[in-house]
């Protein structure tokens, strides 16, 4: 188009030149002969003539110059205002004939369902009332395609359509064919000798396409995720001792039919190293080397682990900071010995530059109040700056769960010894509507619905209302938590609840419930961190329990407890937790002690004590040995016995191989479980890999459970004559023994798309004749 316009200008100028020299080509001097007397603009409607003139390099009174005419033409085209422009000479007048580009009246998207219109609109540059140009449209097409490729839809196509309207306006429609998600057909590794493909596939985020991943996007190709996978592979090998590991390449190739990618990682594992000599070079006054060496968390002879080295640096920095050395710089010098395959590490500890926090600037938070973010900081204004504490502050802010993105950086302050900490966050939705479905052999089918807001009014408060309905219980509860009560590091909350349950019924028993228990009440609680790993929680509970709908065939001991009982209880739990992961621990331990005192002012009177512990040890990758246990006792005071609703029950979830409430004191006549005052249960388990690809989420275990439940306040109860009449003259007794029960079994867990599914098969090894056993226990649940 531009070339045609230039040719038109040349043709317009050439007749005058030809008249002067009819038989020869025009000379440069002839082309420049004469002056421009006037400039006339034609075809322009939306733009002012003066706007057009401002782009010209020729003005009235200037000499005719073909080069300047050419440059003026290019300048007009570069504005993007015109679809066509011609510069024509008519005598001494320069005529600009322009055809304006249309303006966009409306932009629409058709065929899109995976990406909303608002998201597409935010991606493109064109807008209504903006000048339409082909170049801009093509740029927006590329942007839309890129948006779909980020979602793994590489087969998507976009075709722009223009609908002509009056007054030189157009409607622009992007017709989109989203196509199927381009999944990852296979993930291959080249160069791995020590770890199988399945292990490495479980390490990275990208997964192979499988039918059970219909709720996940990890099996769609994402270039950014592939880059992250390279880093995950590097971290995995460095944590396993392969200090020379590197990813040579990570390539994704689209299959010829364009329906999937084949991802190939080429790696070099290198040799595996042990930690060699560990030493510390101290360059701080009044701090001997011997005082710092015990602080190291890495030991000679262990396999090299880069994360362990970083952890040692963080521990050293924090420990020295607590001893008054606010400005320390810890750098590891690593000496590699290839012959012995060891890495000697010298931790150089020296005084760093003295820098203080000038201020903390927070941006990006629209709903969340500044103080909610600021109180998670381990640094405050005028503190000595500490990189480790800044990173820990970032982790604490991320752990709030209020933000999609958290960036914490620092820049130079107003003085050389000052720094400004900058926090930039991007908020995300904190409201939750949760629907749950599940099943267990003790509860049967269950469902729960809850509505929760984790950042109520932007104050970080947590409010929740929920209900649970199952074969043996129905529950409604409301809870509210203020994480920093009175601006102190105290998580205070209130709970209100109502529960209907049939404690001794079993889904598979097929019989009617022995009795029903209706409970309602409320609780006040407050918890706080004593140290990084030690937490204490206090709680006061006021509750009403009613035993009703007792079956005619139920134990007389249960019938005697029919009625309503009130409870006023104070309790506390002290928890020390050093697990590496609270949901799926592979190392560490925890222990807790709980105490409850009932009878404060009114109601039943008892004292209850409970202890829990757990220890986890990784024998080998994916082989985790665990030892867990709990024990408790409850006894009445003031001459009052412990009632049915307050006793312990054992079996099912806490002692596999036995039915729910299948162990413990039992009526000799009705065979009903009555609960006990003392119990202990424990479990030894070994997580076992099944040889299946890790991304399937299927794991196995071998376990042995043991425990018992005994002691019942009604054991020596003597019936009255009227009560003996109701039993036909029989004096019912309670079978009660502290003999240990034990079982052994195997289990399988599957992290399925509809939630975790857990199946355990256990056989009792030691039991009493009156115990109720259960061969298998199954449970699953999901939230969506």
XYZ file of C-alpha atoms in Angstrom:
784
model
C 0.000 0.000 0.000
C 2.799 2.366 0.947
C 4.690 1.569 -2.251
C 1.552 2.226 -4.283
C 1.030 5.587 -2.634
C 4.628 6.595 -3.297
C 4.188 5.584 -6.923
C 1.049 7.686 -7.116
C 2.921 10.721 -5.836
C 5.683 10.153 -8.333
C 3.124 9.830 -11.113
C 1.421 13.031 -10.003
C 4.680 14.964 -10.084
C 6.051 13.501 -13.301
C 3.645 15.163 -15.843
C 4.866 18.624 -14.990
C 8.434 17.457 -15.291
C 7.705 15.692 -18.563
C 6.314 18.873 -20.051
C 9.627 20.616 -19.368
C 11.774 17.783 -20.773
C 9.531 15.576 -22.908
C 12.282 13.357 -24.269
C 14.428 12.805 -21.207
C 14.213 11.670 -17.564
C 13.549 14.500 -15.070
C 16.605 15.898 -13.392
C 16.832 16.542 -9.618
C 16.683 20.264 -10.215
C 13.508 19.884 -12.259
C 11.877 17.821 -9.484
C 12.531 20.601 -7.076
C 11.309 23.350 -9.443
C 8.493 25.539 -8.185
C 7.033 26.057 -4.722
C 3.983 24.797 -2.886
C 1.352 27.483 -2.765
C -1.331 25.532 -0.907
C -2.010 22.228 0.857
C -5.503 20.718 0.591
C -6.672 17.758 2.711
C -9.503 15.535 1.465
C -11.349 12.526 2.964
C -10.658 13.320 6.640
C -13.711 13.250 8.925
C -12.610 12.412 12.449
C -9.274 14.157 12.483
C -8.625 17.853 12.297
C -6.786 19.042 9.155
C -4.185 20.663 11.359
C -3.460 17.247 12.893
C -2.721 15.868 9.439
C -0.560 18.907 8.532
C 1.500 18.387 11.695
C 2.869 15.130 10.257
C 3.933 16.720 6.939
C 7.523 17.733 6.245
C 6.296 20.226 3.578
C 4.508 23.506 4.185
C 3.202 26.260 1.843
C 6.134 28.222 0.470
C 8.451 25.192 0.465
C 9.972 23.957 -2.728
C 8.730 20.691 -4.199
C 10.974 17.846 -2.931
C 10.218 14.183 -3.782
C 12.244 12.892 -0.825
C 10.320 15.025 1.671
C 7.051 14.002 0.059
C 8.060 10.345 0.532
C 8.952 10.904 4.192
C 5.677 12.782 4.803
C 3.743 9.881 3.341
C 5.504 7.399 5.620
C 4.842 9.609 8.648
C 1.110 9.692 7.903
C 0.961 5.901 7.543
C 2.892 5.470 10.790
C 0.134 7.227 12.756
C -2.158 4.245 12.218
C -5.048 6.640 11.527
C -5.369 5.851 7.821
C -6.055 2.816 5.682
C -4.783 4.600 2.568
C -3.060 7.919 1.818
C -2.177 9.573 -1.510
C -0.197 12.781 -2.055
C -1.063 14.381 -5.398
C 0.247 17.597 -7.056
C -2.361 19.749 -8.730
C -0.567 22.768 -10.107
C 0.980 24.481 -7.126
C -1.331 22.706 -4.665
C -0.355 19.578 -2.714
C -3.484 17.441 -2.229
C -3.607 14.832 0.570
C -6.314 12.252 -0.103
C -6.757 10.037 2.939
C -8.996 7.094 3.753
C -9.364 6.852 7.545
C -9.200 3.572 9.404
C -12.539 2.746 11.010
C -13.095 3.020 14.734
C -14.089 0.014 16.797
C -17.661 0.135 18.014
C -17.683 -3.125 19.972
C -15.377 -6.069 20.675
C -16.869 -9.534 21.201
C -15.573 -13.062 21.752
C -17.284 -16.184 20.460
C -16.521 -19.831 21.187
C -14.628 -19.274 24.440
C -15.642 -21.217 27.541
C -12.334 -21.968 29.282
C -11.303 -18.300 29.527
C -13.861 -15.670 30.478
C -14.549 -12.589 28.345
C -13.220 -10.296 31.053
C -9.889 -12.152 31.116
C -9.557 -11.959 27.335
C -10.500 -8.271 27.365
C -7.809 -7.603 29.928
C -5.230 -9.313 27.718
C -5.837 -7.533 24.403
C -4.818 -3.943 23.602
C -7.731 -2.913 21.369
C -10.712 -1.204 22.968
C -14.029 0.306 21.759
C -13.595 3.797 20.219
C -9.992 2.942 19.333
C -8.808 3.079 15.705
C -8.917 -0.307 14.001
C -5.734 -1.495 12.262
C -4.755 -4.901 10.955
C -1.451 -4.802 12.838
C -3.157 -4.247 16.189
C -5.646 -7.027 15.498
C -2.883 -9.502 14.658
C -1.002 -8.535 17.818
C -4.116 -9.211 19.877
C -4.631 -12.556 18.166
C -1.120 -13.530 19.240
C -1.857 -12.400 22.803
C -5.020 -14.515 22.963
C -3.201 -17.555 21.602
C -0.456 -17.067 24.193
C -3.102 -16.973 26.927
C -4.469 -20.314 25.756
C -0.988 -21.800 25.501
C -0.387 -20.925 29.143
C -3.367 -23.156 29.888
C -1.926 -25.936 27.770
C -4.216 -25.444 24.760
C -1.785 -25.347 21.887
C -4.427 -26.421 19.357
C -6.462 -23.246 19.919
C -7.158 -20.989 16.914
C -8.385 -17.397 16.770
C -9.930 -15.791 13.689
C -10.849 -12.094 13.795
C -14.003 -11.037 11.935
C -14.918 -7.442 11.066
C -18.539 -6.304 10.734
C -18.864 -3.029 8.833
C -21.173 -0.394 10.336
C -22.242 3.094 9.309
C -20.117 6.169 9.922
C -16.904 4.248 9.285
C -17.334 2.060 12.386
C -16.801 -1.675 12.790
C -17.611 -4.442 15.264
C -14.633 -6.700 15.902
C -15.391 -10.334 16.723
C -12.723 -12.840 17.723
C -13.976 -16.300 16.770
C -12.152 -18.763 19.024
C -11.794 -22.492 18.678
C -10.296 -23.458 22.020
C -9.488 -27.020 21.040
C -8.667 -29.742 23.517
C -6.127 -29.256 26.286
C -2.730 -30.270 24.999
C -1.616 -32.699 27.638
C 1.734 -34.234 28.416
C 1.744 -37.633 26.714
C 4.939 -38.837 28.357
C 7.837 -37.626 30.518
C 11.199 -39.219 29.880
C 14.565 -38.930 31.583
C 17.930 -39.525 29.984
C 21.051 -40.074 32.084
C 19.431 -41.158 35.364
C 21.076 -44.215 36.880
C 20.441 -43.900 40.624
C 16.757 -42.978 40.545
C 14.061 -44.457 38.363
C 11.818 -42.490 36.051
C 8.892 -42.990 38.452
C 10.771 -41.381 41.342
C 11.806 -38.401 39.246
C 8.302 -37.974 37.825
C 7.052 -37.759 41.392
C 9.590 -35.005 42.127
C 8.507 -32.582 39.418
C 5.265 -30.628 39.109
C 4.442 -31.597 35.517
C 2.550 -34.900 35.297
C 1.640 -37.280 32.506
C -1.951 -37.115 31.265
C -4.144 -39.731 32.919
C -7.896 -40.127 33.216
C -7.885 -39.578 36.976
C -6.351 -36.096 36.627
C -9.515 -34.527 35.280
C -9.614 -32.186 38.305
C -5.995 -31.118 37.881
C -4.049 -28.995 35.387
C -0.648 -30.432 36.222
C -0.808 -32.701 33.148
C -1.109 -29.821 30.678
C 2.051 -28.394 29.196
C 3.261 -25.133 30.709
C 6.706 -23.724 29.755
C 7.001 -21.896 33.082
C 6.244 -25.085 34.981
C 8.909 -26.885 32.970
C 11.467 -24.316 34.116
C 10.347 -24.867 37.695
C 10.704 -28.622 37.189
C 14.369 -28.181 36.319
C 14.886 -26.440 39.650
C 12.966 -29.161 41.501
C 15.170 -31.837 39.965
C 18.265 -29.898 40.981
C 17.039 -29.506 44.565
C 16.126 -33.186 44.772
C 19.559 -34.407 43.651
C 21.400 -31.878 45.828
C 19.386 -33.067 48.831
C 20.434 -36.649 48.047
C 24.157 -35.850 47.935
C 24.756 -35.381 44.203
C 26.710 -32.124 44.360
C 27.747 -32.229 40.674
C 24.229 -32.734 39.345
C 23.012 -30.601 36.465
C 20.116 -30.569 34.041
C 21.617 -30.565 30.568
C 18.309 -29.819 28.850
C 14.569 -29.935 29.302
C 12.741 -30.148 25.991
C 9.031 -30.398 25.184
C 8.163 -31.597 21.683
C 4.662 -31.334 20.256
C 3.501 -34.556 18.652
C 2.737 -34.481 14.897
C -1.016 -34.729 15.564
C -0.693 -31.760 17.988
C -2.607 -33.550 20.743
C 0.186 -33.887 23.270
C 3.743 -33.106 24.299
C 6.641 -35.421 24.925
C 8.863 -33.956 27.639
C 12.459 -35.114 27.863
C 14.935 -34.163 30.591
C 18.576 -34.911 29.924
C 20.546 -34.947 33.168
C 23.998 -35.653 34.521
C 23.847 -37.105 38.020
C 27.520 -37.057 38.866
C 28.945 -38.732 41.952
C 27.328 -38.887 45.380
C 29.175 -37.117 48.199
C 29.276 -37.345 51.974
C 29.875 -34.457 54.313
C 33.556 -34.386 55.185
C 35.146 -32.127 57.777
C 32.834 -29.566 59.361
C 34.475 -26.485 60.824
C 33.792 -22.868 61.680
C 36.023 -19.840 61.135
C 34.982 -17.178 63.673
C 35.948 -13.571 63.080
C 33.837 -12.075 65.870
C 35.217 -10.706 69.115
C 34.734 -12.638 72.355
C 33.184 -15.624 70.565
C 35.258 -18.818 70.665
C 35.001 -21.407 67.917
C 33.979 -24.075 70.430
C 30.824 -22.134 71.287
C 29.612 -22.153 67.670
C 30.500 -25.675 66.522
C 27.618 -27.349 68.446
C 25.159 -25.089 66.603
C 25.846 -26.789 63.266
C 23.025 -29.065 62.138
C 25.138 -30.982 59.598
C 27.357 -33.872 60.648
C 30.431 -35.452 59.092
C 29.647 -38.752 57.397
C 26.080 -37.855 56.455
C 25.125 -37.669 52.814
C 25.576 -34.164 51.444
C 22.392 -32.110 51.512
C 22.340 -28.535 50.206
C 19.168 -27.762 52.168
C 20.855 -28.894 55.375
C 23.698 -26.448 54.697
C 21.224 -23.588 54.239
C 19.471 -24.647 57.425
C 22.751 -24.528 59.333
C 23.398 -21.000 58.057
C 19.936 -19.909 59.231
C 20.440 -21.545 62.656
C 23.852 -19.903 63.074
C 22.502 -16.500 62.074
C 19.553 -16.709 64.467
C 21.558 -18.124 67.365
C 24.263 -15.493 67.081
C 21.636 -12.793 66.705
C 20.054 -13.929 69.963
C 23.474 -13.665 71.622
C 23.748 -10.009 70.638
C 25.629 -10.356 67.334
C 23.070 -8.579 65.200
C 25.293 -8.149 62.163
C 26.761 -11.471 61.118
C 27.494 -12.822 57.678
C 27.769 -16.613 57.377
C 29.230 -17.989 54.166
C 30.075 -21.652 53.500
C 33.348 -22.480 51.761
C 32.982 -25.906 50.165
C 36.051 -27.947 49.247
C 35.306 -30.905 46.996
C 37.453 -34.044 47.320
C 36.675 -36.157 44.274
C 38.835 -39.096 45.341
C 37.098 -39.670 48.677
C 33.833 -38.181 47.422
C 33.505 -35.905 50.399
C 32.741 -32.221 50.780
C 34.566 -30.303 53.489
C 32.625 -27.247 54.612
C 34.099 -24.292 56.441
C 31.457 -21.876 57.729
C 33.038 -18.411 57.761
C 31.334 -16.227 60.345
C 32.247 -12.601 60.181
C 30.764 -9.278 61.063
C 28.487 -7.913 58.383
C 27.639 -4.301 57.592
C 25.611 -2.582 60.263
C 22.244 -1.929 58.659
C 18.983 -1.092 60.390
C 15.400 -1.221 59.189
C 14.286 2.313 58.368
C 10.662 1.383 57.659
C 8.439 -1.332 56.194
C 6.366 -0.353 53.156
C 3.344 -2.522 52.277
C 1.525 -2.344 48.938
C -1.013 -4.346 46.959
C -3.357 -5.099 49.872
C -6.831 -3.840 49.005
C -8.967 -5.612 51.639
C -6.407 -6.767 54.146
C -5.374 -4.221 56.750
C -1.694 -3.296 57.013
C -1.486 -4.484 60.604
C -2.543 -8.010 59.610
C 0.587 -8.213 57.435
C 2.844 -6.209 59.726
C 2.247 -8.416 62.766
C 3.644 -11.432 60.882
C 7.005 -9.713 60.507
C 9.967 -10.896 62.541
C 11.483 -7.411 61.967
C 10.231 -4.006 63.028
C 11.428 -0.460 62.402
C 14.878 0.301 63.902
C 15.675 -3.429 64.249
C 19.012 -4.689 63.002
C 18.355 -5.950 59.479
C 18.532 -9.727 59.143
C 18.019 -11.534 55.839
C 17.013 -14.766 57.539
C 14.294 -13.014 59.529
C 13.086 -11.220 56.429
C 12.691 -14.550 54.623
C 10.904 -16.065 57.605
C 8.567 -13.056 57.624
C 7.783 -13.736 53.976
C 6.963 -17.370 54.783
C 4.659 -16.328 57.644
C 2.777 -13.912 55.379
C 2.396 -16.608 52.710
C 1.157 -19.070 55.327
C -1.757 -16.746 56.095
C -3.325 -17.972 52.861
C -4.722 -14.528 52.052
C -2.437 -13.748 49.122
C -1.779 -15.240 45.716
C 1.670 -13.673 45.545
C 4.021 -12.313 48.219
C 7.235 -10.456 47.394
C 9.475 -9.171 50.181
C 12.579 -7.224 49.161
C 14.703 -4.421 50.518
C 16.356 -1.329 49.057
C 18.715 1.368 50.259
C 17.280 3.799 52.760
C 17.877 7.484 53.416
C 21.297 6.755 54.949
C 24.014 4.183 54.187
C 23.177 2.236 57.350
C 19.435 2.173 56.665
C 17.308 -0.111 54.507
C 13.656 -0.069 53.535
C 11.805 -3.395 53.519
C 9.179 -3.498 50.779
C 6.247 -5.912 50.807
C 4.114 -6.348 47.703
C 1.154 -8.715 47.853
C -1.569 -9.798 45.483
C -4.768 -10.737 47.275
C -6.857 -13.789 46.531
C -10.313 -14.940 47.537
C -10.490 -16.086 51.154
C -14.140 -17.114 51.189
C -14.903 -20.817 50.968
C -18.030 -22.805 50.252
C -17.150 -26.378 51.107
C -19.186 -29.459 50.274
C -17.966 -32.788 51.585
C -18.823 -36.401 50.883
C -17.383 -39.426 52.613
C -17.804 -42.897 53.956
C -16.408 -44.944 56.808
C -17.201 -48.309 58.281
C -18.056 -46.714 61.623
C -20.043 -43.687 60.421
C -21.387 -44.960 57.104
C -22.128 -42.339 54.414
C -21.463 -38.798 55.529
C -21.794 -35.325 54.093
C -20.811 -31.903 55.338
C -21.444 -28.365 54.198
C -19.596 -25.350 55.514
C -19.221 -21.682 54.702
C -16.008 -20.020 55.809
C -14.310 -16.636 55.530
C -10.645 -16.740 56.574
C -10.045 -12.988 56.331
C -13.246 -11.481 57.682
C -13.414 -7.717 57.002
C -9.721 -7.808 56.090
C -8.776 -8.237 59.756
C -7.462 -11.780 59.458
C -10.373 -13.135 61.483
C -11.717 -16.608 60.741
C -15.457 -17.301 60.828
C -17.082 -20.607 59.908
C -20.491 -22.257 60.019
C -20.874 -25.893 59.073
C -22.957 -29.016 59.351
C -22.101 -32.732 59.236
C -24.639 -35.471 58.625
C -23.821 -39.197 58.797
C -25.403 -42.511 59.691
C -24.521 -42.148 63.365
C -24.320 -38.397 63.947
C -25.613 -34.990 62.899
C -23.729 -31.859 63.860
C -24.054 -28.089 63.427
C -21.294 -25.750 64.580
C -20.291 -22.105 64.410
C -16.780 -20.873 65.167
C -15.016 -17.525 65.212
C -11.278 -16.968 65.709
C -9.378 -13.743 66.296
C -5.715 -14.639 65.584
C -4.291 -11.640 67.470
C -6.627 -10.975 70.369
C -6.080 -7.481 71.865
C -3.195 -7.115 69.373
C -1.301 -9.830 71.221
C 0.029 -13.063 69.776
C -2.979 -14.926 71.168
C -5.450 -16.778 68.973
C -8.799 -16.445 70.745
C -12.051 -17.957 69.576
C -15.567 -19.046 70.358
C -17.406 -22.196 69.292
C -21.127 -22.993 69.363
C -22.347 -26.482 68.566
C -25.228 -28.917 68.617
C -24.704 -32.648 68.068
C -26.979 -35.662 67.788
C -25.142 -38.979 67.866
C -25.608 -42.705 68.440
C -22.211 -43.565 69.907
C -22.438 -47.342 70.075
C -24.086 -47.992 66.695
C -22.196 -49.295 63.685
C -23.117 -48.823 60.054
C -22.631 -52.490 59.225
C -24.384 -53.812 62.338
C -27.778 -53.340 60.699
C -29.480 -52.872 64.076
C -31.179 -49.840 65.558
C -29.077 -47.485 67.715
C -28.819 -48.542 71.353
C -29.414 -44.961 72.481
C -29.123 -41.405 71.238
C -27.233 -38.510 72.720
C -28.200 -34.885 72.132
C -25.537 -32.328 73.008
C -25.363 -28.579 72.628
C -23.185 -25.870 74.082
C -20.294 -23.542 73.462
C -16.618 -23.052 74.149
C -14.153 -20.214 74.595
C -10.507 -20.867 73.669
C -7.171 -19.093 73.526
C -3.875 -20.379 72.156
C -0.398 -18.930 71.976
C 3.138 -19.867 70.977
C 5.516 -20.267 73.879
C 8.391 -20.894 71.477
C 8.804 -21.734 67.797
C 7.752 -25.363 68.405
C 5.822 -25.188 71.682
C 2.198 -24.078 71.781
C -0.408 -24.001 74.536
C -4.184 -23.765 74.172
C -6.713 -23.088 76.945
C -10.402 -23.812 76.615
C -13.616 -23.438 78.613
C -16.638 -25.512 77.579
C -20.238 -25.370 78.779
C -22.298 -28.293 77.485
C -25.625 -30.037 77.957
C -25.889 -33.771 77.201
C -29.142 -35.699 77.062
C -29.291 -39.498 76.879
C -32.624 -40.447 75.305
C -34.392 -42.923 73.023
C -32.792 -45.794 74.914
C -33.713 -49.130 73.368
C -35.803 -51.532 75.521
C -33.117 -54.147 74.939
C -30.326 -51.774 75.947
C -28.124 -52.420 78.927
C -29.617 -51.467 82.269
C -26.428 -49.525 82.937
C -27.288 -47.299 79.945
C -30.941 -46.990 80.953
C -29.884 -45.787 84.396
C -28.072 -42.834 82.816
C -31.110 -41.648 80.839
C -31.631 -37.904 81.341
C -29.878 -34.552 80.958
C -26.473 -33.694 82.406
C -24.657 -30.359 82.390
C -20.916 -29.852 82.073
C -18.725 -26.870 82.978
C -15.154 -27.698 81.950
C -11.762 -25.979 81.871
C -9.012 -27.578 79.813
C -5.580 -27.027 78.333
C -3.363 -28.706 75.718
C 0.402 -28.270 75.584
C 1.855 -29.331 72.211
C 5.519 -29.653 71.247
C 5.809 -30.279 67.492
C 8.997 -30.926 65.531
C 7.464 -32.761 62.554
C 8.672 -31.781 59.099
C 5.090 -31.875 57.803
C 1.972 -32.023 59.925
C -0.142 -33.773 57.277
C 2.350 -36.290 55.859
C 5.381 -36.330 58.173
C 8.531 -38.128 57.059
C 10.665 -37.107 60.026
C 10.505 -35.530 63.452
C 8.274 -36.025 66.448
C 5.514 -34.447 68.510
C 4.111 -34.805 72.008
C 1.113 -33.264 73.731
C -0.425 -33.250 77.192
C -4.079 -32.372 77.775
C -5.922 -31.829 81.046
C -9.631 -31.123 81.649
C -11.339 -30.176 84.908
C -15.146 -30.419 85.005
C -17.386 -29.175 87.810
C -16.378 -25.528 87.852
C -19.506 -23.981 89.376
C -22.049 -26.570 88.220
C -22.550 -29.858 86.444
C -20.765 -33.177 86.421
C -17.453 -33.479 88.215
C -14.421 -35.183 86.737
C -10.745 -34.741 85.890
C -9.511 -36.035 82.541
C -5.900 -36.367 81.387
C -4.590 -37.330 77.958
C -1.157 -37.661 76.385
C -0.295 -38.101 72.688
C 3.005 -38.690 70.976
C 4.401 -39.592 67.584
C 7.825 -40.292 66.136
C 8.654 -40.471 62.405
C 11.843 -41.652 60.765
C 12.661 -41.993 57.065
C 14.376 -45.364 56.732
C 14.848 -44.819 52.983
C 13.127 -42.688 50.351
C 9.374 -43.429 50.600
C 9.941 -45.825 53.532
C 8.768 -44.003 56.679
C 8.691 -45.719 60.056
C 6.232 -44.250 62.552
C 5.454 -44.912 66.175
C 2.361 -43.191 67.558
C 0.353 -43.571 70.711
C -2.041 -41.985 73.131
C -3.299 -42.694 76.626
C -5.858 -41.197 78.931
C -7.704 -41.534 82.168
C -10.753 -39.886 83.668
C -12.050 -40.066 87.246
C -14.862 -38.417 89.123
C -14.376 -36.240 92.171
C -16.659 -35.211 94.972
C -18.082 -38.733 95.109
C -19.549 -38.496 91.598
C -19.031 -41.317 89.069
C -17.998 -40.749 85.465
C -21.041 -40.787 83.172
C -21.486 -42.583 79.863
C -21.031 -39.540 77.626
C -17.674 -38.691 79.256
C -16.025 -42.111 79.090
C -13.514 -43.253 76.498
C -14.326 -45.675 73.664
C -11.740 -47.692 71.744
C -11.951 -49.500 68.400
C -12.290 -48.715 64.714
C -10.273 -45.581 63.929
C -7.902 -45.854 66.910
C -7.543 -49.669 67.069
C -7.869 -51.333 63.689
C -9.032 -54.937 63.614
C -11.736 -54.133 66.172
C -15.145 -52.577 65.554
C -16.009 -49.085 66.694
C -16.431 -49.280 70.500
C -15.514 -52.943 70.108
C -13.024 -53.022 72.995
C -13.561 -52.351 76.694
C -16.163 -52.808 79.416
C -19.316 -54.546 78.156
C -22.661 -55.635 79.647
C -22.829 -59.418 80.113
C -26.566 -59.504 79.302
C -27.057 -57.047 76.407
C -23.448 -57.112 75.185
C -23.574 -53.294 74.844
C -20.331 -51.303 75.049
C -20.284 -49.069 78.135
C -16.986 -47.214 77.758
C -14.094 -47.045 80.169
C -12.166 -44.627 82.366
C -8.650 -45.638 81.340
C -7.150 -46.513 77.990
C -4.042 -46.569 75.866
C -3.552 -47.285 72.188
C -0.478 -47.333 70.002
C 0.589 -48.143 66.487
C 3.803 -49.089 64.742
C 3.634 -48.578 60.996
C 5.982 -48.686 58.041
C 5.125 -46.860 54.857
C 5.915 -49.114 51.905
C 6.253 -48.018 48.259
C 4.245 -50.280 45.964
C 6.458 -49.852 42.911
C 3.789 -47.823 41.131
C 4.490 -44.426 39.553
C 4.574 -41.843 42.295
C 2.171 -39.563 40.438
C -0.602 -42.153 40.923
C -0.667 -41.167 44.594
C -0.990 -44.776 45.798
C 1.012 -45.844 48.840
C 1.010 -48.884 51.093
C 1.733 -49.613 54.728
C 2.299 -52.435 57.169
C 1.116 -51.808 60.701
C 0.472 -53.280 64.095
C -1.954 -51.678 66.534
C -2.221 -52.403 70.238
C -4.132 -51.019 73.173
C -6.847 -51.578 75.731
C -9.707 -49.884 77.587
C -10.763 -50.700 81.124
C -12.256 -49.446 84.414
C -15.954 -48.531 84.679
C -17.610 -46.815 87.644
C -20.769 -48.964 87.300
C -18.885 -52.251 87.647
C -19.856 -52.860 91.260
C -23.369 -51.401 90.990
C -25.961 -53.320 93.065
C -29.500 -53.213 91.635
C -32.550 -52.319 93.664
C -35.468 -54.785 93.843
C -37.417 -52.703 91.304
C -34.472 -52.745 88.921
C -34.090 -56.507 89.340
C -37.722 -56.897 88.271
C -36.941 -55.052 85.011
C -34.108 -57.478 84.293
C -36.124 -60.596 85.099
C -34.238 -61.088 88.338
C -30.846 -61.160 86.684
C -28.005 -59.152 88.175
C -26.141 -57.847 85.109
C -22.400 -57.671 85.337
C -19.744 -55.813 83.424
C -16.983 -57.649 81.629
C -13.900 -55.566 82.250
C -10.228 -56.357 81.861
C -7.052 -54.395 81.264
C -5.632 -57.158 79.069
C -3.866 -55.812 76.017
C -5.377 -56.247 72.562
C -3.268 -56.342 69.428
C -3.740 -56.580 65.700
C -1.645 -56.532 62.560
C -2.499 -55.681 59.016
C -1.803 -53.939 55.771
C -3.287 -50.874 54.228
C -3.434 -48.845 51.042
C -4.018 -45.116 50.579
C -4.916 -43.410 47.322
C -4.941 -39.656 46.739
C -7.762 -39.932 44.242
C -9.342 -37.057 42.281
C -12.376 -37.258 44.595
C -10.298 -37.143 47.750
C -8.129 -39.461 49.865
C -9.283 -43.081 50.065
C -7.940 -45.273 52.861
C -8.407 -49.046 53.141
C -7.014 -51.070 56.051
C -7.256 -54.808 56.539
C -6.363 -55.951 60.060
C -6.527 -59.277 61.891
C -6.722 -59.362 65.712
C -3.740 -61.187 67.197
C -4.806 -60.894 70.801
C -8.384 -60.269 71.932
C -10.934 -61.098 74.596
C -13.961 -63.345 73.948
C -16.409 -60.461 74.384
C -14.626 -58.060 71.992
C -16.160 -57.170 68.629
C -13.797 -57.494 65.710
C -13.789 -55.989 62.237
C -11.670 -57.294 59.392
C -11.446 -54.166 57.282
C -11.870 -50.450 57.699
C -12.486 -48.120 54.799
C -12.907 -44.373 54.649
C -12.847 -41.724 51.987
C -13.735 -38.110 51.753
C -13.476 -35.101 49.512
C -14.142 -31.382 49.495
C -15.054 -29.398 46.405
